[in-house]
Amino acid sequence: MKTFSRTDTGRRREMNQDYVYTSETPVGNLPNLLILADGMGGHNAGDYASRYTVEMIVDFVRNSSETSPVAIIREAIRRANRAVMEKAQTDIDLEGMGTTVVVATVKEKELCVANVGDSRLYIAGRDFRQITKDHSYVQEMVRRGEISPEVARIHPDRNIITRAVGGWNDIEVDFFEVELEEGDQILMCSDGLTDMLEDEEIFEIINEKQEKEEVLDALIEAANEYGGNDNITVILTEAFS
């Protein structure tokens, strides 16, 4: 496994509220660990929420006696959720904070991924597939057939999420397990990328660049050229390098 990551504040935000953690080596009973969080909240609350959530997840994973990746990650996110909510109650400046999170691990050819919110994980191989499902107001309308994906991209409520770490006492986490094929790449990203670029454009950039650092730079540059309305964070992983 070989992992590359980049994060950028974008052109419209003063602070970067995204946070990334990557480990190609074992963390506790997981063979590797990839986490991306996109915080929300006023002042520095979003920045704190994303960083604190990632730290809590890593700490639990490192000390968990569970052996199942799903069990480890589920409990890690639940404990992080409780920790964020408790922290928000102790500091008025952190009130209402929350964060999306995507957590992934690869064991042999099996990818296990969990998500809460609208940060995404894709598989880039022979095609480009979004594995996670957005927990957002407009994407739920898309799934119900009420609006098209094209309308969703420009909908004024597209950034309203329906699930977040720190948002509810009993958090619901979605899990996906995917068998990877030789040559597959794993892309994790915040909505600062996907709000600016179509999936086809992202896939084209991944395929046209030889070096992974060039891919990340090109993705962030393209998102900024389209407006850079939000923080932009990308993790690109070669599962079989």
Short mmCIF file of C-alpha atoms in Angstrom, two decimals:
data_model
loop_
_atom_site.label_atom_id
_atom_site.label_comp_id
_atom_site.label_asym_id
_atom_site.label_seq_id
_atom_site.Cartn_x
_atom_site.Cartn_y
_atom_site.Cartn_z
CA MET A 1 0.00 0.00 0.00
CA LYS A 2 1.16 3.51 -0.84
CA THR A 3 -0.78 6.57 0.26
CA PHE A 4 -0.59 10.23 -0.75
CA SER A 5 -2.59 13.13 0.69
CA ARG A 6 -3.07 16.87 0.23
CA THR A 7 -5.23 19.49 1.87
CA ASP A 8 -5.83 23.08 0.80
CA THR A 9 -7.80 25.92 2.36
CA GLY A 10 -9.35 26.89 -0.98
CA ARG A 11 -10.03 30.42 -2.17
CA ARG A 12 -13.06 31.40 -0.11
CA ARG A 13 -12.29 30.15 3.41
CA GLU A 14 -9.93 31.66 5.95
CA MET A 15 -9.43 28.43 7.90
CA ASN A 16 -8.95 24.81 6.90
CA GLN A 17 -11.45 22.68 8.82
CA ASP A 18 -10.52 19.42 7.07
CA TYR A 19 -8.27 16.91 8.82
CA VAL A 20 -6.45 13.82 7.55
CA TYR A 21 -4.80 10.80 9.14
CA THR A 22 -3.05 8.05 7.17
CA SER A 23 -1.05 5.04 8.32
CA GLU A 24 0.20 2.43 5.88
CA THR A 25 1.30 0.26 8.83
CA PRO A 26 -0.89 -1.45 11.46
CA VAL A 27 -2.84 0.60 13.97
CA GLY A 28 -4.03 -1.70 16.73
CA ASN A 29 -5.67 -4.70 15.07
CA LEU A 30 -6.20 -2.91 11.76
CA PRO A 31 -3.54 -3.49 9.07
CA ASN A 32 -3.64 0.18 8.02
CA LEU A 33 -5.89 3.18 8.57
CA LEU A 34 -7.12 6.09 6.45
CA ILE A 35 -9.33 8.85 7.86
CA LEU A 36 -10.70 12.07 6.40
CA ALA A 37 -12.89 14.50 8.36
CA ASP A 38 -14.54 17.75 7.26
CA GLY A 39 -15.52 19.88 10.24
CA MET A 40 -18.33 22.37 10.66
CA GLY A 41 -19.08 25.04 13.21
CA GLY A 42 -18.35 28.71 13.85
CA HIS A 43 -14.97 30.21 14.71
CA ASN A 44 -12.53 27.34 15.28
CA ALA A 45 -15.21 24.78 16.21
CA GLY A 46 -15.14 22.95 12.87
CA ASP A 47 -11.37 22.77 12.93
CA TYR A 48 -11.48 21.39 16.46
CA ALA A 49 -14.27 18.91 15.68
CA SER A 50 -12.48 17.29 12.75
CA ARG A 51 -9.12 17.04 14.50
CA TYR A 52 -10.58 15.82 17.80
CA THR A 53 -12.75 13.22 16.05
CA VAL A 54 -9.79 11.80 14.15
CA GLU A 55 -7.67 11.71 17.30
CA MET A 56 -10.41 9.89 19.21
CA ILE A 57 -10.90 7.34 16.42
CA VAL A 58 -7.17 6.61 16.17
CA ASP A 59 -6.85 6.28 19.94
CA PHE A 60 -9.71 3.78 20.16
CA VAL A 61 -8.51 1.74 17.18
CA ARG A 62 -5.03 1.58 18.66
CA ASN A 63 -6.35 0.18 21.96
CA SER A 64 -9.27 -1.95 20.78
CA SER A 65 -9.27 -5.68 21.51
CA GLU A 66 -11.80 -6.32 18.73
CA THR A 67 -10.60 -8.16 15.63
CA SER A 68 -13.34 -7.35 13.12
CA PRO A 69 -12.62 -4.15 11.14
CA VAL A 70 -16.34 -3.28 11.10
CA ALA A 71 -16.64 -3.71 14.87
CA ILE A 72 -13.48 -1.70 15.54
CA ILE A 73 -14.42 1.19 13.28
CA ARG A 74 -18.08 1.31 14.31
CA GLU A 75 -17.25 1.58 18.01
CA ALA A 76 -14.44 4.06 17.31
CA ILE A 77 -16.82 6.41 15.50
CA ARG A 78 -19.49 6.03 18.17
CA ARG A 79 -17.02 6.84 20.93
CA ALA A 80 -15.70 9.82 18.96
CA ASN A 81 -19.28 11.04 18.55
CA ARG A 82 -19.87 10.92 22.30
CA ALA A 83 -16.56 12.65 22.98
CA VAL A 84 -17.34 15.48 20.55
CA MET A 85 -20.78 16.03 22.06
CA GLU A 86 -19.39 16.05 25.59
CA LYS A 87 -16.63 18.47 24.63
CA ALA A 88 -19.15 20.82 22.98
CA GLN A 89 -21.11 20.98 26.25
CA THR A 90 -18.06 22.18 28.18
CA ASP A 91 -17.11 25.12 25.95
CA ILE A 92 -19.59 27.64 24.52
CA ASP A 93 -17.21 28.36 21.62
CA LEU A 94 -17.51 24.70 20.55
CA GLU A 95 -21.30 24.51 20.83
CA GLY A 96 -22.92 22.99 17.75
CA MET A 97 -19.68 21.68 16.27
CA GLY A 98 -19.64 18.54 14.18
CA THR A 99 -17.80 16.80 11.38
CA THR A 100 -18.16 14.35 8.55
CA VAL A 101 -15.86 11.35 8.59
CA VAL A 102 -14.72 8.63 6.21
CA VAL A 103 -12.68 5.77 7.64
CA ALA A 104 -11.09 3.01 5.57
CA THR A 105 -8.80 0.02 5.96
CA VAL A 106 -7.55 -2.58 3.47
CA LYS A 107 -6.88 -6.19 4.43
CA GLU A 108 -5.41 -8.19 1.56
CA LYS A 109 -7.92 -7.44 -1.25
CA GLU A 110 -10.83 -6.41 0.99
CA LEU A 111 -11.62 -2.73 1.50
CA CYS A 112 -13.72 -1.84 4.53
CA VAL A 113 -15.05 1.72 4.60
CA ALA A 114 -17.36 3.62 6.93
CA ASN A 115 -18.86 7.06 6.44
CA VAL A 116 -20.94 9.66 8.20
CA GLY A 117 -21.82 12.82 6.26
CA ASP A 118 -20.97 13.79 2.70
CA SER A 119 -17.23 13.26 2.40
CA ARG A 120 -16.66 10.49 -0.10
CA LEU A 121 -14.65 7.41 -1.04
CA TYR A 122 -14.30 6.30 -4.65
CA ILE A 123 -12.61 3.38 -6.38
CA ALA A 124 -10.68 4.39 -9.50
CA GLY A 125 -9.90 1.37 -11.67
CA ARG A 126 -11.41 0.33 -14.97
CA ASP A 127 -14.15 2.80 -14.06
CA PHE A 128 -14.81 5.37 -11.33
CA ARG A 129 -17.25 4.31 -8.62
CA GLN A 130 -18.50 6.21 -5.61
CA ILE A 131 -18.63 3.65 -2.80
CA THR A 132 -19.97 5.80 0.04
CA LYS A 133 -23.42 7.37 0.05
CA ASP A 134 -23.78 11.04 0.92
CA HIS A 135 -25.82 11.79 4.01
CA SER A 136 -27.10 15.10 2.71
CA TYR A 137 -30.45 16.73 2.06
CA VAL A 138 -30.10 16.98 -1.70
CA GLN A 139 -28.58 13.52 -2.21
CA GLU A 140 -31.51 11.99 -0.38
CA MET A 141 -33.77 13.83 -2.84
CA VAL A 142 -31.69 12.37 -5.69
CA ARG A 143 -32.07 8.85 -4.29
CA ARG A 144 -35.84 9.35 -4.07
CA GLY A 145 -35.90 10.51 -7.70
CA GLU A 146 -37.13 14.00 -6.83
CA ILE A 147 -34.22 15.84 -8.47
CA SER A 148 -31.44 14.89 -10.88
CA PRO A 149 -27.74 14.69 -9.97
CA GLU A 150 -27.16 17.69 -12.21
CA VAL A 151 -29.67 19.78 -10.25
CA ALA A 152 -28.19 18.52 -6.97
CA ARG A 153 -24.80 19.96 -7.86
CA ILE A 154 -26.16 23.52 -7.95
CA HIS A 155 -28.95 23.18 -5.40
CA PRO A 156 -28.77 25.96 -2.75
CA ASP A 157 -29.15 23.39 0.06
CA ARG A 158 -26.50 20.99 -1.25
CA ASN A 159 -24.27 21.48 1.80
CA ILE A 160 -26.93 20.58 4.38
CA ILE A 161 -25.93 17.21 5.79
CA THR A 162 -28.29 14.83 7.54
CA ARG A 163 -25.69 12.94 9.61
CA ALA A 164 -22.58 14.17 11.40
CA VAL A 165 -20.25 13.16 14.19
CA GLY A 166 -21.35 15.37 17.09
CA GLY A 167 -24.84 15.84 15.75
CA TRP A 168 -26.84 13.08 17.45
CA ASN A 169 -26.47 10.94 20.57
CA ASP A 170 -27.06 7.70 18.67
CA ILE A 171 -25.05 8.01 15.50
CA GLU A 172 -25.78 5.81 12.47
CA VAL A 173 -22.71 4.69 10.53
CA ASP A 174 -22.83 3.23 7.01
CA PHE A 175 -20.41 0.45 6.10
CA PHE A 176 -19.31 -0.85 2.72
CA GLU A 177 -17.04 -3.80 1.94
CA VAL A 178 -15.51 -4.01 -1.52
CA GLU A 179 -13.17 -6.55 -3.10
CA LEU A 180 -10.38 -4.64 -4.79
CA GLU A 181 -8.83 -5.59 -8.11
CA GLU A 182 -5.23 -5.19 -9.22
CA GLY A 183 -4.64 -1.60 -10.27
CA ASP A 184 -7.49 -0.13 -8.23
CA GLN A 185 -6.84 3.19 -6.51
CA ILE A 186 -8.79 4.50 -3.52
CA LEU A 187 -9.76 8.17 -3.56
CA MET A 188 -11.10 9.82 -0.41
CA CYS A 189 -12.11 13.46 -0.55
CA SER A 190 -14.05 16.24 1.11
CA ASP A 191 -16.90 18.04 -0.66
CA GLY A 192 -14.55 20.90 -1.49
CA LEU A 193 -13.45 18.70 -4.38
CA THR A 194 -16.72 17.09 -5.45
CA ASP A 195 -18.72 20.33 -5.30
CA MET A 196 -16.31 21.83 -7.81
CA LEU A 197 -15.58 18.91 -10.15
CA GLU A 198 -17.75 16.31 -11.85
CA ASP A 199 -16.81 12.68 -11.28
CA GLU A 200 -15.75 12.39 -14.92
CA GLU A 201 -13.33 15.29 -14.50
CA ILE A 202 -11.81 13.76 -11.37
CA PHE A 203 -11.34 10.40 -13.11
CA GLU A 204 -9.78 12.08 -16.13
CA ILE A 205 -7.20 13.86 -13.96
CA ILE A 206 -6.37 10.62 -12.13
CA ASN A 207 -5.78 8.84 -15.44
CA GLU A 208 -3.79 11.56 -17.21
CA LYS A 209 -1.10 12.07 -14.55
CA GLN A 210 1.73 9.58 -13.99
CA GLU A 211 2.88 10.65 -10.52
CA LYS A 212 0.45 10.57 -7.62
CA GLU A 213 1.71 13.88 -6.25
CA GLU A 214 0.87 15.42 -9.63
CA VAL A 215 -2.65 13.95 -9.45
CA LEU A 216 -3.30 15.54 -6.05
CA ASP A 217 -1.87 18.89 -7.12
CA ALA A 218 -3.95 18.85 -10.31
CA LEU A 219 -7.17 17.98 -8.46
CA ILE A 220 -6.71 20.80 -5.95
CA GLU A 221 -5.69 23.25 -8.67
CA ALA A 222 -8.77 22.38 -10.73
CA ALA A 223 -11.09 22.76 -7.73
CA ASN A 224 -9.59 26.17 -7.02
CA GLU A 225 -9.89 27.20 -10.65
CA TYR A 226 -13.61 26.40 -10.51
CA GLY A 227 -13.95 28.68 -7.50
CA GLY A 228 -12.36 26.94 -4.53
CA ASN A 229 -15.46 27.59 -2.43
CA ASP A 230 -14.45 25.24 0.39
CA ASN A 231 -11.47 23.45 1.87
CA ILE A 232 -10.19 20.75 -0.48
CA THR A 233 -8.74 17.51 0.86
CA VAL A 234 -7.73 14.41 -1.09
CA ILE A 235 -6.25 11.04 -0.10
CA LEU A 236 -5.12 8.77 -2.95
CA THR A 237 -4.08 5.21 -2.15
CA GLU A 238 -2.54 2.48 -4.29
CA ALA A 239 -3.79 -0.65 -2.57
CA PHE A 240 -1.33 -3.12 -4.15
CA SER A 241 1.88 -1.10 -4.53
#
